[in-house]
PDB file of C-alpha atoms in Angstrom:
ATOM      1  CA  MET A   1     -16.661   9.987  15.961  1.00  0.00           C
ATOM      2  CA  ILE A   2     -16.769   6.507  14.685  1.00  0.00           C
ATOM      3  CA  TRP A   3     -14.620   7.167  11.626  1.00  0.00           C
ATOM      4  CA  SER A   4     -11.499   7.856  13.826  1.00  0.00           C
ATOM      5  CA  ALA A   5     -11.513   4.500  15.338  1.00  0.00           C
ATOM      6  CA  TYR A   6      -8.311   3.032  14.090  1.00  0.00           C
ATOM      7  CA  TRP A   7      -9.681  -0.727  14.373  1.00  0.00           C
ATOM      8  CA  ILE A   8     -12.473   0.106  11.820  1.00  0.00           C
ATOM      9  CA  TRP A   9      -9.809   1.229   9.255  1.00  0.00           C
ATOM     10  CA  ILE A  10      -7.594  -1.808   9.842  1.00  0.00           C
ATOM     11  CA  ALA A  11     -10.605  -4.190   9.712  1.00  0.00           C
ATOM     12  CA  ALA A  12     -11.510  -2.567   6.403  1.00  0.00           C
ATOM     13  CA  ALA A  13      -7.923  -3.015   5.066  1.00  0.00           C
ATOM     14  CA  LEU A  14      -8.022  -6.607   5.858  1.00  0.00           C
ATOM     15  CA  VAL A  15     -11.387  -7.114   4.270  1.00  0.00           C
ATOM     16  CA  LEU A  16     -10.421  -5.253   1.094  1.00  0.00           C
ATOM     17  CA  GLY A  17      -7.003  -7.378   0.949  1.00  0.00           C
ATOM     18  CA  ILE A  18      -9.026 -10.465   1.188  1.00  0.00           C
ATOM     19  CA  LEU A  19     -11.425  -9.436  -1.519  1.00  0.00           C
ATOM     20  CA  GLU A  20      -8.381  -8.576  -3.640  1.00  0.00           C
ATOM     21  CA  MET A  21      -7.267 -12.130  -3.529  1.00  0.00           C
ATOM     22  CA  LEU A  22     -10.766 -13.052  -4.844  1.00  0.00           C
ATOM     23  CA  ALA A  23     -10.867 -10.702  -7.569  1.00  0.00           C
ATOM     24  CA  PRO A  24      -7.262  -9.745  -8.514  1.00  0.00           C
ATOM     25  CA  GLY A  25      -6.377  -6.575 -10.576  1.00  0.00           C
ATOM     26  CA  PHE A  26      -4.779  -4.331  -7.876  1.00  0.00           C
ATOM     27  CA  ILE A  27      -8.020  -2.284  -7.614  1.00  0.00           C
ATOM     28  CA  LEU A  28      -8.933  -3.197  -4.112  1.00  0.00           C
ATOM     29  CA  LEU A  29      -5.476  -3.535  -3.054  1.00  0.00           C
ATOM     30  CA  GLY A  30      -4.883   0.285  -3.472  1.00  0.00           C
ATOM     31  CA  PHE A  31      -7.918   0.817  -1.318  1.00  0.00           C
ATOM     32  CA  ALA A  32      -6.639  -1.639   1.354  1.00  0.00           C
ATOM     33  CA  ILE A  33      -3.297   0.202   1.494  1.00  0.00           C
ATOM     34  CA  GLY A  34      -5.122   3.478   1.888  1.00  0.00           C
ATOM     35  CA  ALA A  35      -7.268   2.042   4.618  1.00  0.00           C
ATOM     36  CA  GLY A  36      -4.209   0.563   6.456  1.00  0.00           C
ATOM     37  CA  VAL A  37      -2.403   3.943   6.190  1.00  0.00           C
ATOM     38  CA  ILE A  38      -5.342   5.741   7.720  1.00  0.00           C
ATOM     39  CA  GLY A  39      -5.810   3.140  10.381  1.00  0.00           C
ATOM     40  CA  THR A  40      -2.012   3.555  11.364  1.00  0.00           C
ATOM     41  CA  ILE A  41      -2.337   7.290  11.475  1.00  0.00           C
ATOM     42  CA  PHE A  42      -5.322   7.029  13.828  1.00  0.00           C
ATOM     43  CA  TYR A  43      -3.375   4.352  15.862  1.00  0.00           C
ATOM     44  CA  VAL A  44      -0.296   6.453  16.388  1.00  0.00           C
ATOM     45  CA  ASP A  45      -2.667   9.431  17.270  1.00  0.00           C
ATOM     46  CA  GLY A  46      -0.206  12.103  16.467  1.00  0.00           C
ATOM     47  CA  GLY A  47      -0.924  15.585  15.056  1.00  0.00           C
ATOM     48  CA  LEU A  48      -2.237  14.423  11.839  1.00  0.00           C
ATOM     49  CA  GLY A  49      -4.354  11.752  13.542  1.00  0.00           C
ATOM     50  CA  GLY A  50      -5.877  14.428  15.820  1.00  0.00           C
ATOM     51  CA  TYR A  51      -6.462  16.694  12.782  1.00  0.00           C
ATOM     52  CA  LEU A  52      -8.162  13.925  10.677  1.00  0.00           C
ATOM     53  CA  ALA A  53     -10.316  12.842  13.637  1.00  0.00           C
ATOM     54  CA  GLY A  54     -12.025  16.094  13.564  1.00  0.00           C
ATOM     55  CA  SER A  55     -12.941  16.195   9.962  1.00  0.00           C
ATOM     56  CA  LEU A  56     -14.625  13.297   8.061  1.00  0.00           C
ATOM     57  CA  PRO A  57     -14.161  15.120   4.650  1.00  0.00           C
ATOM     58  CA  MET A  58     -10.387  15.481   5.273  1.00  0.00           C
ATOM     59  CA  THR A  59     -10.082  11.861   6.277  1.00  0.00           C
ATOM     60  CA  LEU A  60     -11.695  10.786   3.068  1.00  0.00           C
ATOM     61  CA  VAL A  61      -9.531  13.067   0.960  1.00  0.00           C
ATOM     62  CA  VAL A  62      -6.316  11.731   2.525  1.00  0.00           C
ATOM     63  CA  PHE A  63      -7.768   8.107   2.281  1.00  0.00           C
ATOM     64  CA  ALA A  64      -8.492   8.640  -1.559  1.00  0.00           C
ATOM     65  CA  ALA A  65      -5.153  10.382  -2.186  1.00  0.00           C
ATOM     66  CA  VAL A  66      -3.157   7.495  -0.518  1.00  0.00           C
ATOM     67  CA  SER A  67      -5.217   5.046  -2.262  1.00  0.00           C
ATOM     68  CA  LEU A  68      -4.567   6.641  -5.689  1.00  0.00           C
ATOM     69  CA  VAL A  69      -0.826   6.949  -5.198  1.00  0.00           C
ATOM     70  CA  SER A  70      -0.585   3.324  -4.034  1.00  0.00           C
ATOM     71  CA  TRP A  71      -2.602   2.121  -7.024  1.00  0.00           C
ATOM     72  CA  ILE A  72      -0.397   4.163  -9.374  1.00  0.00           C
ATOM     73  CA  VAL A  73       2.814   2.885  -7.921  1.00  0.00           C
ATOM     74  CA  MET A  74       1.520  -0.747  -8.086  1.00  0.00           C
ATOM     75  CA  ARG A  75       0.533  -0.262 -11.694  1.00  0.00           C
ATOM     76  CA  ARG A  76       4.062   1.036 -12.465  1.00  0.00           C
ATOM     77  CA  ILE A  77       5.610  -1.921 -10.726  1.00  0.00           C
ATOM     78  CA  PHE A  78       3.364  -4.879 -11.542  1.00  0.00           C
ATOM     79  CA  GLY A  79       1.570  -3.637 -14.732  1.00  0.00           C
ATOM     80  CA  LYS A  80       2.213  -4.480 -18.317  1.00  0.00           C
ATOM     81  CA  ARG A  81       5.597  -3.648 -19.442  1.00  0.00           C
ATOM     82  CA  GLN A  82       6.324  -1.349 -22.372  1.00  0.00           C
ATOM     83  CA  GLY A  83       6.298  -3.235 -25.714  1.00  0.00           C
ATOM     84  CA  GLN A  84       4.732  -6.361 -24.127  1.00  0.00           C
ATOM     85  CA  VAL A  85       2.164  -7.861 -26.296  1.00  0.00           C
ATOM     86  CA  LYS A  86      -0.658 -10.198 -25.159  1.00  0.00           C
ATOM     87  CA  VAL A  87      -0.540 -13.468 -27.096  1.00  0.00           C
ATOM     88  CA  TRP A  88      -3.715 -15.559 -27.321  1.00  0.00           C
ATOM     89  CA  ASP A  89      -3.006 -19.366 -27.848  1.00  0.00           C
ATOM     90  CA  THR A  90      -6.640 -20.527 -27.955  1.00  0.00           C
ATOM     91  CA  ASP A  91      -9.834 -19.077 -29.242  1.00  0.00           C
ATOM     92  CA  ILE A  92     -13.141 -19.310 -27.232  1.00  0.00           C
ATOM     93  CA  ASN A  93     -14.884 -20.800 -30.349  1.00  0.00           C
ATOM     94  CA  ASP A  94     -12.402 -23.726 -30.821  1.00  0.00           C
ATOM     95  CA  PRO A  95     -13.858 -27.217 -29.786  1.00  0.00           C
TER      96      PRO A  95
END
């Protein structure tokens, strides 16, 4: 079962983290955190890791849930604050 290899998930987390630096917006960082958590679960190889190793759909559900929760937490922490207004100093059509 190739999806239960921890190093694949850790490598995916690193690649997604690098891509997040190239295209910021906290979108890929949530997926990177999710992949890192799944990789850590498989590395520890405890009860949850053994359960997830037997089922690809459950692995993907846990990955998606962790990614979504991490994205929501990052949006709350780093997102636009309440009442903050974006101010434009220049116009694209100005010479």
